[in-house]
C-alpha positions in Angstrom: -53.3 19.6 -134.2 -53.3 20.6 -130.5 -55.8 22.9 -131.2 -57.7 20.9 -132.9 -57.4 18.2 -129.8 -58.4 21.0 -127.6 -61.5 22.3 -129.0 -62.8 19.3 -129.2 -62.2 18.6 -125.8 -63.7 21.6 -124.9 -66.9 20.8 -127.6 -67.2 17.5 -126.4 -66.3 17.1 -122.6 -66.2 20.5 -121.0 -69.0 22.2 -122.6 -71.9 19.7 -121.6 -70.3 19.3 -118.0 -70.2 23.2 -118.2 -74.6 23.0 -119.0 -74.8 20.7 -116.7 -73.8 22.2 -113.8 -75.9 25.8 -115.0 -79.4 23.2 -115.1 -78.0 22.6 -111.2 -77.9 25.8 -110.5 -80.9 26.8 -111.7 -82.8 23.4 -109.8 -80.8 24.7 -106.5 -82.3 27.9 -106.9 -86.0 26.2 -107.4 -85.7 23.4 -104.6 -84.4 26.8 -102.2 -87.2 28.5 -102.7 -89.6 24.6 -102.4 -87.7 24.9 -99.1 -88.3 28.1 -97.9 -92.1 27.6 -98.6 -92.3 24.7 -96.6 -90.1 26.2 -93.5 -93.3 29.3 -93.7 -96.0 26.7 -94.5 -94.5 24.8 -91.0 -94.5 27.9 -89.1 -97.8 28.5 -89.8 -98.9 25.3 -89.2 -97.6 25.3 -86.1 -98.9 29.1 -85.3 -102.3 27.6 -86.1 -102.1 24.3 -83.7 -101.0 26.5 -80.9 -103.9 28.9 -81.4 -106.2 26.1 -81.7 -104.7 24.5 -78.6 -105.3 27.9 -77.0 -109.4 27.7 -77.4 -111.3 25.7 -74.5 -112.4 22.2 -75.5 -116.1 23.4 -74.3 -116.0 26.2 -77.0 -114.4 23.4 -79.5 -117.7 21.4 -78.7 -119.9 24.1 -79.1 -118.4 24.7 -82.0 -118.8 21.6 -83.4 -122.4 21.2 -82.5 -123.0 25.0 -84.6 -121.8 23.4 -87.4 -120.9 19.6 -87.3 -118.7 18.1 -89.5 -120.6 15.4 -90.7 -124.3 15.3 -92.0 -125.5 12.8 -89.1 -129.3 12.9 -89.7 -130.6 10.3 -87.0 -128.7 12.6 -84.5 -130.6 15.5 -85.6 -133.8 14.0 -85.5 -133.1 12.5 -81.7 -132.3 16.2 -81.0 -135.3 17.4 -82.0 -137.4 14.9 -80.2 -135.4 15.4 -77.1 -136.8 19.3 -77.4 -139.9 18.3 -78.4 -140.5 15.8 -75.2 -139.7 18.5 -73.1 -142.7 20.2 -74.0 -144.9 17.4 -74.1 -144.8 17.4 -78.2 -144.7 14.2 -80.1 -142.6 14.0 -83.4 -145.2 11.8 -85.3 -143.1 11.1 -88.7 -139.6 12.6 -89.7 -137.8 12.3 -93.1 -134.2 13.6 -93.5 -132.5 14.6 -97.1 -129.3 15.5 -98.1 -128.7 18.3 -100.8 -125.7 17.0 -102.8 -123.3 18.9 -105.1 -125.0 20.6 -107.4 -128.4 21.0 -105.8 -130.4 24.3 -105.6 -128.0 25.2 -103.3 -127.3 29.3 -105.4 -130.0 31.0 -103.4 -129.2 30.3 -100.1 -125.4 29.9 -100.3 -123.1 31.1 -97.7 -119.6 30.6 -100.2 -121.0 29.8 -103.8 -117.4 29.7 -105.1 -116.5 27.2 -102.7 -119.8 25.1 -101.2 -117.7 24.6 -97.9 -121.0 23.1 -96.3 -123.7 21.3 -97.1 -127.6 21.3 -96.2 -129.5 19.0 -94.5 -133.6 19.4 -94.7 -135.4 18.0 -92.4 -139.5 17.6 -92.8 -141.4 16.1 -89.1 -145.2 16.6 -88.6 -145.4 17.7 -84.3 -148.7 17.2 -82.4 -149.5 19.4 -79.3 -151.0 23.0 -77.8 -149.9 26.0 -79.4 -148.2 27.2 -76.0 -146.0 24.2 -76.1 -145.4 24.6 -79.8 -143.8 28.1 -79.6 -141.6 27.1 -76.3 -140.8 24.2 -78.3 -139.6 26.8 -81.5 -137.9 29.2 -78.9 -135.9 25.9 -77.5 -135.0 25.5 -81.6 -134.0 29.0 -81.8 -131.9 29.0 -78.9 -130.2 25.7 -79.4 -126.8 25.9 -81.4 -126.7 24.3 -83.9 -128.0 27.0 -86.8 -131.4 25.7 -87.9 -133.6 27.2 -90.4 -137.3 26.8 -90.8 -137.9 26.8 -94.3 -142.2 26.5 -94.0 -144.6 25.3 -91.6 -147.9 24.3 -91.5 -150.6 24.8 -88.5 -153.3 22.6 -89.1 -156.6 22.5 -86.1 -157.0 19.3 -84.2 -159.8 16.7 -85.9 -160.5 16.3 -81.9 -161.9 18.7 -79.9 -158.5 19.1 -77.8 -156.8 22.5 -78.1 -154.2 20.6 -80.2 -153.0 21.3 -83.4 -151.0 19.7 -85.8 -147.8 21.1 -87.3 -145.4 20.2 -90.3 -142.3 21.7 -90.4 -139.5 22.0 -92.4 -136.4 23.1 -91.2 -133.2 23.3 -92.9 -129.5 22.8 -91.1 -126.0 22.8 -91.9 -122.8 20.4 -91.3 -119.0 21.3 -92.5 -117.5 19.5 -95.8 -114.2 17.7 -96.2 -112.3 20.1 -98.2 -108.7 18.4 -97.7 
């Protein structure tokens, strides 16, 4: 009968204690690891701030105007007319548009896997003399924030100026939230 006591006991009281404590183990061994991960994941985190902390807040601007983080289309058009008055130009109409997710955006991707940025297009009709129109597209080239001119369009003056008129269209980019 003691035998009988005692593997039951051992059926009923040790033997799940016993599993018990090996599904504890075996969660030790997985939240060790969850730790280990997040000790690198901090050490790189801070490796990262301090390198980031290391760059000039100049260059963090520039930066940041080369590719913005946000798709801030009245700003862009006040940036172009601020280049355009230097040359005497006037910006005559403007329209801004915003390719969303899933626009033709395959033939001029940067990351197609990814779409880490998105494109802005921006159409204006400019009115001025040809030698203020190319200063005004060397100012557009030199500027930093990366501007593409998708078409343009040189029409002759109705007047009989030496103006023309011109409609571009120019494409830019801005940074996505990918957190």
């Amino acid at each position: 009968i003691v035998i009988i006591i005692s593997i039951a006991t051992f059926v009923l009281v040790v033997q799940p204690q016993y599993n018990e404590i090996k599904t504890m183990q075996a969660k030790e061994g997985e939240l060790e690891n969850v730790l280990v991960n997040a000790r690198r994941l901090q050490s790189l985190r801070d490796s990262l701030l301090d390198k980031r902390n290391q760059i000039a807040n100049t260059d963090i601007r520039r930066l940041e105007k080369l590719i913005p983080e946000s798709a801030d289309n009245v700003k862009l058009i006040l940036e172009f007319e601020q280049i355009a008055a230097r040359y005497d130009l006037r910006i005559q109409a403007a329209s801004a548009t915003r390719e969303e997710e899933g626009g033709e955006t395959s033939a001029q991707s940067f990351d197609i896997e990814t779409n880490d940025y998105g494109v802005i297009t921006l159409d204006f009709s400019i009115e001025g003399s040809y030698t203020n129109f190319i200063s005004f597209l060397k100012d557009i080239e030199k500027n930093l924030r990366i501007t593409d001119i998708r078409s343009l369009q040189i029409t002759p003056s109705t007047e009989s100026s030496a103006n023309y008129g011109y409609q571009i269209s120019v494409d830019t980019y801005w940074l996505k939230d990918n957190i």
